[in-house]
Amino acid sequence: MQSNRSFIVQLQILTKRMVFRVIRRPLAELPNLIISAFFLFVYDGALGGVFGGAASGTPFDFAKGNFVNFILPVSIVSASLSGAASGIYLVEDIESGVFKRYQSMPISRWAIILAPMNVGAFRVLVQSSLILGIGKFIGADPAVGNIGFLIVLSLAFIWGMGFAGYSVAAGVKSGSSQGAQAATFLFFPAIFLAPTFVPREALKGWLETAAAYNPTTYVIESMRSVMVDGWELDVLFRGYLSAGIFAAITLTFAVISARKATEKA
Amino acid sequence: MLAVDVKNIKKTFISKKDTVEAVKDVSFQVKQGEIFGLLGPNGAGKSTTILMLTTLLSITEGNASILGIDVATKDKEVREKIGVALQDTGIDNLLTGRELFFTTCRLWGYSKKDSEVRTNELLDLVGLIEAADRRVKTYSGGMKRRLDLGLSLVHSPEILFLDEPTTGLDPGSRRVLWDEIKRLRDSGVTVILTTQYLEEADELADRIAIIDEGLVVAEGTSDELKASIGGDVITFAFDSDDDLENAKNILSNTVQEKNELRLTVEDGASRIPGYLKDLTGQGVEVSSVSANKPTLDDVFLEVTGYRLEGSEESPTPDEKSER
């Protein structure tokens, strides 16, 4: 008997197994989705009245009459954190001995490591799409048309994969799924040290400085540009660049950590 | 060709804090179609040896080959030939038994159709047909072990490594697994298993290597090992420490085990009166005495100085008495 030699087929089989795991634990999917939707409803409810249509003609009209367009990227960035589940899935396999079982078979180590990341990516796409759907339902209307939703989704995907890499690295380094879970607390500085509720120009002091160094800022601004302002290619470019660099760094870190952790002692 | 040929392998773990020699010097050979048992207590180096032979740990020194294939340099080829069921069963509790078999079959290269056929064969083989569509988290310990065994058989390996396959199982489940392992051996599969149960080694293994503190201290068939003691085992028990100490001075070549002294001699029953005469003549009170044919337990005590398992009175490895 020869093992399945195709890396792609191995990855497919292992990804399918991971999808089964996700489906079998539907409640685990809810918290991040509910928090993201909660942000959208609460922020729109609390601030939409002030910075929405009522602000038209005032200096506070940064949402150009539609606060859902302005606040939706914050919820999307929140939803994209669902990619962090990748690290938890991987470490669960290491903890349970499933990883070692696969290692004792002649299959690619990288297929074993990439499968949870695939599922993390899938999770980001599903959760971000659902939040976009809710946003559209309550009035989101991208300034560049419906293609704006796809741009926002693509940015969320890259950003989410960055978090996936980060969680895999943190999980493998800590050696426990709790470690991977705890590492997602990065979410708070990432999302709140950024122009979350108002444009960056309205921030002041240390928060303005912190936001300038926070890559989340450029991702949110990039999403907002297509939702609120229209085509601003330089802003869009900065968003993709920030998300891309973040993902490249964390995924590299994840690969190095995973390789070290799974090497023969 | 030998199924497994292990020559002077060593495993040293080096960390910033300390260096641990988990396996100091282990050598043995396993013929095709036999059950070979590695018997020893926790921490003796059994599992580390298995991890090295199954390519999951590197070998610090020495050589090992599986069916003539070098373990250190040809790990992928080795993995094609072996099935592995480790101590910590790597089983996904969220999947059903059927899904686990199917996934593993697919990873071993079976087509979807063949995977379904093979899955049913293996479910039947390990007696899990009725539980096939239940999630594994609902399985009992024994069912999980049988599932684990079945998963290691998906690709019909020539050599099967089982690391403490029955640890934690009730006697009934243990017996079921033993029968399955014997059946595999009878079908031509070579089985290398580790165990800390003397009864298991005695019942299952065609040959046994006793491992203690990273070294093979004895090797042979169960009968050979028992015969190596040479005679019968006489056990003297004492109520007082003073009697025990005095008896140690009177009798030579004894092994102490708590309040007992054990002596291995030819034709033990006929020599008991003489020993009792010597002891009572010098005022030593013996509370009981018996003579028995040696067991694997006696062999273990003889070669390591302590008992592997059993009664609470048994000393632990740390409490070895000087012989």
mmCIF file with all atom_site columns, C-alpha atoms in Angstrom, chain B residues 50-201:
data_model
loop_
_atom_site.group_PDB
_atom_site.id
_atom_site.type_symbol
_atom_site.label_atom_id
_atom_site.label_alt_id
_atom_site.label_comp_id
_atom_site.label_asym_id
_atom_site.label_entity_id
_atom_site.label_seq_id
_atom_site.pdbx_PDB_ins_code
_atom_site.Cartn_x
_atom_site.Cartn_y
_atom_site.Cartn_z
_atom_site.occupancy
_atom_site.B_iso_or_equiv
_atom_site.pdbx_formal_charge
_atom_site.auth_seq_id
_atom_site.auth_comp_id
_atom_site.auth_asym_id
_atom_site.auth_atom_id
_atom_site.pdbx_PDB_model_num
ATOM 1   C CA . ILE B 1 50  ? 9.231   2.706   20.163 1.00 0.00 ? 50  ILE B CA 1
ATOM 2   C CA . LEU B 1 51  ? 9.184   6.381   19.141 1.00 0.00 ? 51  LEU B CA 1
ATOM 3   C CA . MET B 1 52  ? 12.679  6.019   17.687 1.00 0.00 ? 52  MET B CA 1
ATOM 4   C CA . LEU B 1 53  ? 11.793  2.849   15.791 1.00 0.00 ? 53  LEU B CA 1
ATOM 5   C CA . THR B 1 54  ? 8.640   4.429   14.381 1.00 0.00 ? 54  THR B CA 1
ATOM 6   C CA . THR B 1 55  ? 10.659  7.443   13.114 1.00 0.00 ? 55  THR B CA 1
ATOM 7   C CA . LEU B 1 56  ? 8.949   9.890   15.471 1.00 0.00 ? 56  LEU B CA 1
ATOM 8   C CA . LEU B 1 57  ? 12.154  10.542  17.426 1.00 0.00 ? 57  LEU B CA 1
ATOM 9   C CA . SER B 1 58  ? 15.694  10.722  16.139 1.00 0.00 ? 58  SER B CA 1
ATOM 10  C CA . ILE B 1 59  ? 18.248  8.153   17.315 1.00 0.00 ? 59  ILE B CA 1
ATOM 11  C CA . THR B 1 60  ? 21.138  9.774   19.189 1.00 0.00 ? 60  THR B CA 1
ATOM 12  C CA . GLU B 1 61  ? 23.524  6.843   18.661 1.00 0.00 ? 61  GLU B CA 1
ATOM 13  C CA . GLY B 1 62  ? 23.355  3.330   17.246 1.00 0.00 ? 62  GLY B CA 1
ATOM 14  C CA . ASN B 1 63  ? 21.484  1.774   14.354 1.00 0.00 ? 63  ASN B CA 1
ATOM 15  C CA . ALA B 1 64  ? 18.046  0.370   13.771 1.00 0.00 ? 64  ALA B CA 1
ATOM 16  C CA . SER B 1 65  ? 16.420  -1.118  10.727 1.00 0.00 ? 65  SER B CA 1
ATOM 17  C CA . ILE B 1 66  ? 12.926  -2.269  9.888  1.00 0.00 ? 66  ILE B CA 1
ATOM 18  C CA . LEU B 1 67  ? 12.816  -5.083  7.325  1.00 0.00 ? 67  LEU B CA 1
ATOM 19  C CA . GLY B 1 68  ? 16.334  -4.039  6.364  1.00 0.00 ? 68  GLY B CA 1
ATOM 20  C CA . ILE B 1 69  ? 15.403  -0.369  5.900  1.00 0.00 ? 69  ILE B CA 1
ATOM 21  C CA . ASP B 1 70  ? 17.455  2.084   7.935  1.00 0.00 ? 70  ASP B CA 1
ATOM 22  C CA . VAL B 1 71  ? 15.204  3.931   10.371 1.00 0.00 ? 71  VAL B CA 1
ATOM 23  C CA . ALA B 1 72  ? 17.393  7.015   10.685 1.00 0.00 ? 72  ALA B CA 1
ATOM 24  C CA . THR B 1 73  ? 17.780  7.804   6.999  1.00 0.00 ? 73  THR B CA 1
ATOM 25  C CA . LYS B 1 74  ? 14.725  6.307   5.304  1.00 0.00 ? 74  LYS B CA 1
ATOM 26  C CA . ASP B 1 75  ? 11.870  7.318   7.538  1.00 0.00 ? 75  ASP B CA 1
ATOM 27  C CA . LYS B 1 76  ? 9.263   7.546   4.766  1.00 0.00 ? 76  LYS B CA 1
ATOM 28  C CA . GLU B 1 77  ? 10.014  4.028   3.544  1.00 0.00 ? 77  GLU B CA 1
ATOM 29  C CA . VAL B 1 78  ? 9.850   2.754   7.117  1.00 0.00 ? 78  VAL B CA 1
ATOM 30  C CA . ARG B 1 79  ? 6.457   4.406   7.672  1.00 0.00 ? 79  ARG B CA 1
ATOM 31  C CA . GLU B 1 80  ? 5.080   2.526   4.659  1.00 0.00 ? 80  GLU B CA 1
ATOM 32  C CA . LYS B 1 81  ? 5.864   -0.757  6.386  1.00 0.00 ? 81  LYS B CA 1
ATOM 33  C CA . ILE B 1 82  ? 4.687   -0.084  9.900  1.00 0.00 ? 82  ILE B CA 1
ATOM 34  C CA . GLY B 1 83  ? 1.490   0.498   11.799 1.00 0.00 ? 83  GLY B CA 1
ATOM 35  C CA . VAL B 1 84  ? 1.652   2.486   15.002 1.00 0.00 ? 84  VAL B CA 1
ATOM 36  C CA . ALA B 1 85  ? -0.694  2.750   17.982 1.00 0.00 ? 85  ALA B CA 1
ATOM 37  C CA . LEU B 1 86  ? 0.892   4.947   20.595 1.00 0.00 ? 86  LEU B CA 1
ATOM 38  C CA . GLN B 1 87  ? 0.155   5.210   24.286 1.00 0.00 ? 87  GLN B CA 1
ATOM 39  C CA . ASP B 1 88  ? -1.781  8.467   23.941 1.00 0.00 ? 88  ASP B CA 1
ATOM 40  C CA . THR B 1 89  ? -4.312  7.434   21.377 1.00 0.00 ? 89  THR B CA 1
ATOM 41  C CA . GLY B 1 90  ? -4.494  10.057  18.676 1.00 0.00 ? 90  GLY B CA 1
ATOM 42  C CA . ILE B 1 91  ? -8.179  9.792   17.980 1.00 0.00 ? 91  ILE B CA 1
ATOM 43  C CA . ASP B 1 92  ? -10.449 12.623  16.943 1.00 0.00 ? 92  ASP B CA 1
ATOM 44  C CA . ASN B 1 93  ? -13.341 12.372  19.379 1.00 0.00 ? 93  ASN B CA 1
ATOM 45  C CA . LEU B 1 94  ? -15.640 14.555  17.290 1.00 0.00 ? 94  LEU B CA 1
ATOM 46  C CA . LEU B 1 95  ? -15.691 12.179  14.342 1.00 0.00 ? 95  LEU B CA 1
ATOM 47  C CA . THR B 1 96  ? -17.432 8.837   14.104 1.00 0.00 ? 96  THR B CA 1
ATOM 48  C CA . GLY B 1 97  ? -15.518 5.590   13.931 1.00 0.00 ? 97  GLY B CA 1
ATOM 49  C CA . ARG B 1 98  ? -16.553 5.199   10.302 1.00 0.00 ? 98  ARG B CA 1
ATOM 50  C CA . GLU B 1 99  ? -15.359 8.705   9.406  1.00 0.00 ? 99  GLU B CA 1
ATOM 51  C CA . LEU B 1 100 ? -12.024 8.100   11.082 1.00 0.00 ? 100 LEU B CA 1
ATOM 52  C CA . PHE B 1 101 ? -11.452 4.838   9.215  1.00 0.00 ? 101 PHE B CA 1
ATOM 53  C CA . PHE B 1 102 ? -12.560 6.385   5.929  1.00 0.00 ? 102 PHE B CA 1
ATOM 54  C CA . THR B 1 103 ? -10.272 9.422   6.361  1.00 0.00 ? 103 THR B CA 1
ATOM 55  C CA . THR B 1 104 ? -7.318  7.221   7.271  1.00 0.00 ? 104 THR B CA 1
ATOM 56  C CA . CYS B 1 105 ? -7.992  4.896   4.324  1.00 0.00 ? 105 CYS B CA 1
ATOM 57  C CA . ARG B 1 106 ? -8.058  7.902   1.972  1.00 0.00 ? 106 ARG B CA 1
ATOM 58  C CA . LEU B 1 107 ? -4.776  9.183   3.413  1.00 0.00 ? 107 LEU B CA 1
ATOM 59  C CA . TRP B 1 108 ? -3.235  5.774   2.775  1.00 0.00 ? 108 TRP B CA 1
ATOM 60  C CA . GLY B 1 109 ? -4.207  6.075   -0.868 1.00 0.00 ? 109 GLY B CA 1
ATOM 61  C CA . TYR B 1 110 ? -7.385  4.025   -1.157 1.00 0.00 ? 110 TYR B CA 1
ATOM 62  C CA . SER B 1 111 ? -9.967  5.320   -3.626 1.00 0.00 ? 111 SER B CA 1
ATOM 63  C CA . LYS B 1 112 ? -13.266 6.472   -2.150 1.00 0.00 ? 112 LYS B CA 1
ATOM 64  C CA . LYS B 1 113 ? -14.944 3.206   -3.119 1.00 0.00 ? 113 LYS B CA 1
ATOM 65  C CA . ASP B 1 114 ? -12.119 1.065   -1.774 1.00 0.00 ? 114 ASP B CA 1
ATOM 66  C CA . SER B 1 115 ? -12.017 3.185   1.377  1.00 0.00 ? 115 SER B CA 1
ATOM 67  C CA . GLU B 1 116 ? -15.663 2.331   2.057  1.00 0.00 ? 116 GLU B CA 1
ATOM 68  C CA . VAL B 1 117 ? -14.960 -1.381  1.600  1.00 0.00 ? 117 VAL B CA 1
ATOM 69  C CA . ARG B 1 118 ? -11.825 -1.303  3.752  1.00 0.00 ? 118 ARG B CA 1
ATOM 70  C CA . THR B 1 119 ? -13.603 0.754   6.415  1.00 0.00 ? 119 THR B CA 1
ATOM 71  C CA . ASN B 1 120 ? -16.297 -1.898  6.759  1.00 0.00 ? 120 ASN B CA 1
ATOM 72  C CA . GLU B 1 121 ? -13.683 -4.672  6.860  1.00 0.00 ? 121 GLU B CA 1
ATOM 73  C CA . LEU B 1 122 ? -11.794 -2.981  9.673  1.00 0.00 ? 122 LEU B CA 1
ATOM 74  C CA . LEU B 1 123 ? -14.900 -2.024  11.631 1.00 0.00 ? 123 LEU B CA 1
ATOM 75  C CA . ASP B 1 124 ? -15.878 -5.680  11.502 1.00 0.00 ? 124 ASP B CA 1
ATOM 76  C CA . LEU B 1 125 ? -12.366 -6.805  12.418 1.00 0.00 ? 125 LEU B CA 1
ATOM 77  C CA . VAL B 1 126 ? -12.234 -4.731  15.597 1.00 0.00 ? 126 VAL B CA 1
ATOM 78  C CA . GLY B 1 127 ? -15.875 -5.333  16.486 1.00 0.00 ? 127 GLY B CA 1
ATOM 79  C CA . LEU B 1 128 ? -17.128 -1.792  16.049 1.00 0.00 ? 128 LEU B CA 1
ATOM 80  C CA . ILE B 1 129 ? -19.722 -2.243  13.297 1.00 0.00 ? 129 ILE B CA 1
ATOM 81  C CA . GLU B 1 130 ? -22.607 -1.383  15.597 1.00 0.00 ? 130 GLU B CA 1
ATOM 82  C CA . ALA B 1 131 ? -20.870 1.715   16.979 1.00 0.00 ? 131 ALA B CA 1
ATOM 83  C CA . ALA B 1 132 ? -19.525 2.798   13.588 1.00 0.00 ? 132 ALA B CA 1
ATOM 84  C CA . ASP B 1 133 ? -21.758 5.829   13.188 1.00 0.00 ? 133 ASP B CA 1
ATOM 85  C CA . ARG B 1 134 ? -21.444 7.088   16.730 1.00 0.00 ? 134 ARG B CA 1
ATOM 86  C CA . ARG B 1 135 ? -19.009 9.810   17.617 1.00 0.00 ? 135 ARG B CA 1
ATOM 87  C CA . VAL B 1 136 ? -15.846 8.433   19.172 1.00 0.00 ? 136 VAL B CA 1
ATOM 88  C CA . LYS B 1 137 ? -16.341 10.508  22.311 1.00 0.00 ? 137 LYS B CA 1
ATOM 89  C CA . THR B 1 138 ? -19.169 8.123   23.223 1.00 0.00 ? 138 THR B CA 1
ATOM 90  C CA . TYR B 1 139 ? -16.883 5.059   23.008 1.00 0.00 ? 139 TYR B CA 1
ATOM 91  C CA . SER B 1 140 ? -15.578 3.249   26.076 1.00 0.00 ? 140 SER B CA 1
ATOM 92  C CA . GLY B 1 141 ? -11.842 2.992   26.753 1.00 0.00 ? 141 GLY B CA 1
ATOM 93  C CA . GLY B 1 142 ? -11.740 -0.523  25.322 1.00 0.00 ? 142 GLY B CA 1
ATOM 94  C CA . MET B 1 143 ? -13.591 0.522   22.169 1.00 0.00 ? 143 MET B CA 1
ATOM 95  C CA . LYS B 1 144 ? -11.176 3.403   21.650 1.00 0.00 ? 144 LYS B CA 1
ATOM 96  C CA . ARG B 1 145 ? -8.220  1.039   21.962 1.00 0.00 ? 145 ARG B CA 1
ATOM 97  C CA . ARG B 1 146 ? -9.766  -1.324  19.423 1.00 0.00 ? 146 ARG B CA 1
ATOM 98  C CA . LEU B 1 147 ? -10.429 1.612   17.126 1.00 0.00 ? 147 LEU B CA 1
ATOM 99  C CA . ASP B 1 148 ? -6.846  2.742   17.580 1.00 0.00 ? 148 ASP B CA 1
ATOM 100 C CA . LEU B 1 149 ? -5.623  -0.743  16.723 1.00 0.00 ? 149 LEU B CA 1
ATOM 101 C CA . GLY B 1 150 ? -7.863  -0.846  13.669 1.00 0.00 ? 150 GLY B CA 1
ATOM 102 C CA . LEU B 1 151 ? -6.600  2.522   12.436 1.00 0.00 ? 151 LEU B CA 1
ATOM 103 C CA . SER B 1 152 ? -3.038  1.264   12.635 1.00 0.00 ? 152 SER B CA 1
ATOM 104 C CA . LEU B 1 153 ? -4.013  -1.677  10.411 1.00 0.00 ? 153 LEU B CA 1
ATOM 105 C CA . VAL B 1 154 ? -5.568  0.290   7.547  1.00 0.00 ? 154 VAL B CA 1
ATOM 106 C CA . HIS B 1 155 ? -2.656  -0.245  5.154  1.00 0.00 ? 155 HIS B CA 1
ATOM 107 C CA . SER B 1 156 ? -2.071  -3.872  6.222  1.00 0.00 ? 156 SER B CA 1
ATOM 108 C CA . PRO B 1 157 ? 1.336   -3.174  7.786  1.00 0.00 ? 157 PRO B CA 1
ATOM 109 C CA . GLU B 1 158 ? 3.924   -5.901  8.004  1.00 0.00 ? 158 GLU B CA 1
ATOM 110 C CA . ILE B 1 159 ? 5.045   -4.687  11.409 1.00 0.00 ? 159 ILE B CA 1
ATOM 111 C CA . LEU B 1 160 ? 2.844   -3.306  14.135 1.00 0.00 ? 160 LEU B CA 1
ATOM 112 C CA . PHE B 1 161 ? 4.093   -1.210  17.053 1.00 0.00 ? 161 PHE B CA 1
ATOM 113 C CA . LEU B 1 162 ? 1.799   -1.075  20.057 1.00 0.00 ? 162 LEU B CA 1
ATOM 114 C CA . ASP B 1 163 ? 2.795   1.115   22.974 1.00 0.00 ? 163 ASP B CA 1
ATOM 115 C CA . GLU B 1 164 ? 1.103   -0.155  26.124 1.00 0.00 ? 164 GLU B CA 1
ATOM 116 C CA . PRO B 1 165 ? -2.002  -1.245  24.216 1.00 0.00 ? 165 PRO B CA 1
ATOM 117 C CA . THR B 1 166 ? -3.999  -2.355  27.244 1.00 0.00 ? 166 THR B CA 1
ATOM 118 C CA . THR B 1 167 ? -3.021  0.184   29.885 1.00 0.00 ? 167 THR B CA 1
ATOM 119 C CA . GLY B 1 168 ? -6.110  1.380   31.699 1.00 0.00 ? 168 GLY B CA 1
ATOM 120 C CA . LEU B 1 169 ? -8.404  -1.312  30.312 1.00 0.00 ? 169 LEU B CA 1
ATOM 121 C CA . ASP B 1 170 ? -10.555 -3.611  32.398 1.00 0.00 ? 170 ASP B CA 1
ATOM 122 C CA . PRO B 1 171 ? -9.633  -7.330  32.356 1.00 0.00 ? 171 PRO B CA 1
ATOM 123 C CA . GLY B 1 172 ? -12.389 -8.192  29.861 1.00 0.00 ? 172 GLY B CA 1
ATOM 124 C CA . SER B 1 173 ? -11.348 -5.537  27.358 1.00 0.00 ? 173 SER B CA 1
ATOM 125 C CA . ARG B 1 174 ? -7.722  -6.499  27.849 1.00 0.00 ? 174 ARG B CA 1
ATOM 126 C CA . ARG B 1 175 ? -8.506  -10.110 26.990 1.00 0.00 ? 175 ARG B CA 1
ATOM 127 C CA . VAL B 1 176 ? -10.364 -9.068  23.814 1.00 0.00 ? 176 VAL B CA 1
ATOM 128 C CA . LEU B 1 177 ? -7.377  -7.010  22.677 1.00 0.00 ? 177 LEU B CA 1
ATOM 129 C CA . TRP B 1 178 ? -4.948  -9.846  23.466 1.00 0.00 ? 178 TRP B CA 1
ATOM 130 C CA . ASP B 1 179 ? -6.959  -12.211 21.299 1.00 0.00 ? 179 ASP B CA 1
ATOM 131 C CA . GLU B 1 180 ? -6.903  -9.678  18.484 1.00 0.00 ? 180 GLU B CA 1
ATOM 132 C CA . ILE B 1 181 ? -3.135  -9.206  18.756 1.00 0.00 ? 181 ILE B CA 1
ATOM 133 C CA . LYS B 1 182 ? -2.600  -12.975 18.706 1.00 0.00 ? 182 LYS B CA 1
ATOM 134 C CA . ARG B 1 183 ? -4.841  -13.269 15.680 1.00 0.00 ? 183 ARG B CA 1
ATOM 135 C CA . LEU B 1 184 ? -2.736  -10.623 13.914 1.00 0.00 ? 184 LEU B CA 1
ATOM 136 C CA . ARG B 1 185 ? 0.436   -12.516 14.745 1.00 0.00 ? 185 ARG B CA 1
ATOM 137 C CA . ASP B 1 186 ? -1.107  -15.709 13.404 1.00 0.00 ? 186 ASP B CA 1
ATOM 138 C CA . SER B 1 187 ? -1.923  -13.900 10.163 1.00 0.00 ? 187 SER B CA 1
ATOM 139 C CA . GLY B 1 188 ? 1.767   -13.040 9.724  1.00 0.00 ? 188 GLY B CA 1
ATOM 140 C CA . VAL B 1 189 ? 1.998   -9.569  11.243 1.00 0.00 ? 189 VAL B CA 1
ATOM 141 C CA . THR B 1 190 ? 5.049   -8.922  13.400 1.00 0.00 ? 190 THR B CA 1
ATOM 142 C CA . VAL B 1 191 ? 4.030   -7.204  16.616 1.00 0.00 ? 191 VAL B CA 1
ATOM 143 C CA . ILE B 1 192 ? 6.322   -5.198  18.891 1.00 0.00 ? 192 ILE B CA 1
ATOM 144 C CA . LEU B 1 193 ? 4.546   -4.133  22.019 1.00 0.00 ? 193 LEU B CA 1
ATOM 145 C CA . THR B 1 194 ? 5.523   -2.423  25.207 1.00 0.00 ? 194 THR B CA 1
ATOM 146 C CA . THR B 1 195 ? 3.917   -3.329  28.474 1.00 0.00 ? 195 THR B CA 1
ATOM 147 C CA . GLN B 1 196 ? 4.336   -2.899  32.175 1.00 0.00 ? 196 GLN B CA 1
ATOM 148 C CA . TYR B 1 197 ? 2.114   -5.892  32.868 1.00 0.00 ? 197 TYR B CA 1
ATOM 149 C CA . LEU B 1 198 ? 3.953   -9.140  33.547 1.00 0.00 ? 198 LEU B CA 1
ATOM 150 C CA . GLU B 1 199 ? 0.869   -11.188 32.789 1.00 0.00 ? 199 GLU B CA 1
ATOM 151 C CA . GLU B 1 200 ? 0.523   -9.496  29.423 1.00 0.00 ? 200 GLU B CA 1
ATOM 152 C CA . ALA B 1 201 ? 4.129   -10.173 28.469 1.00 0.00 ? 201 ALA B CA 1
#
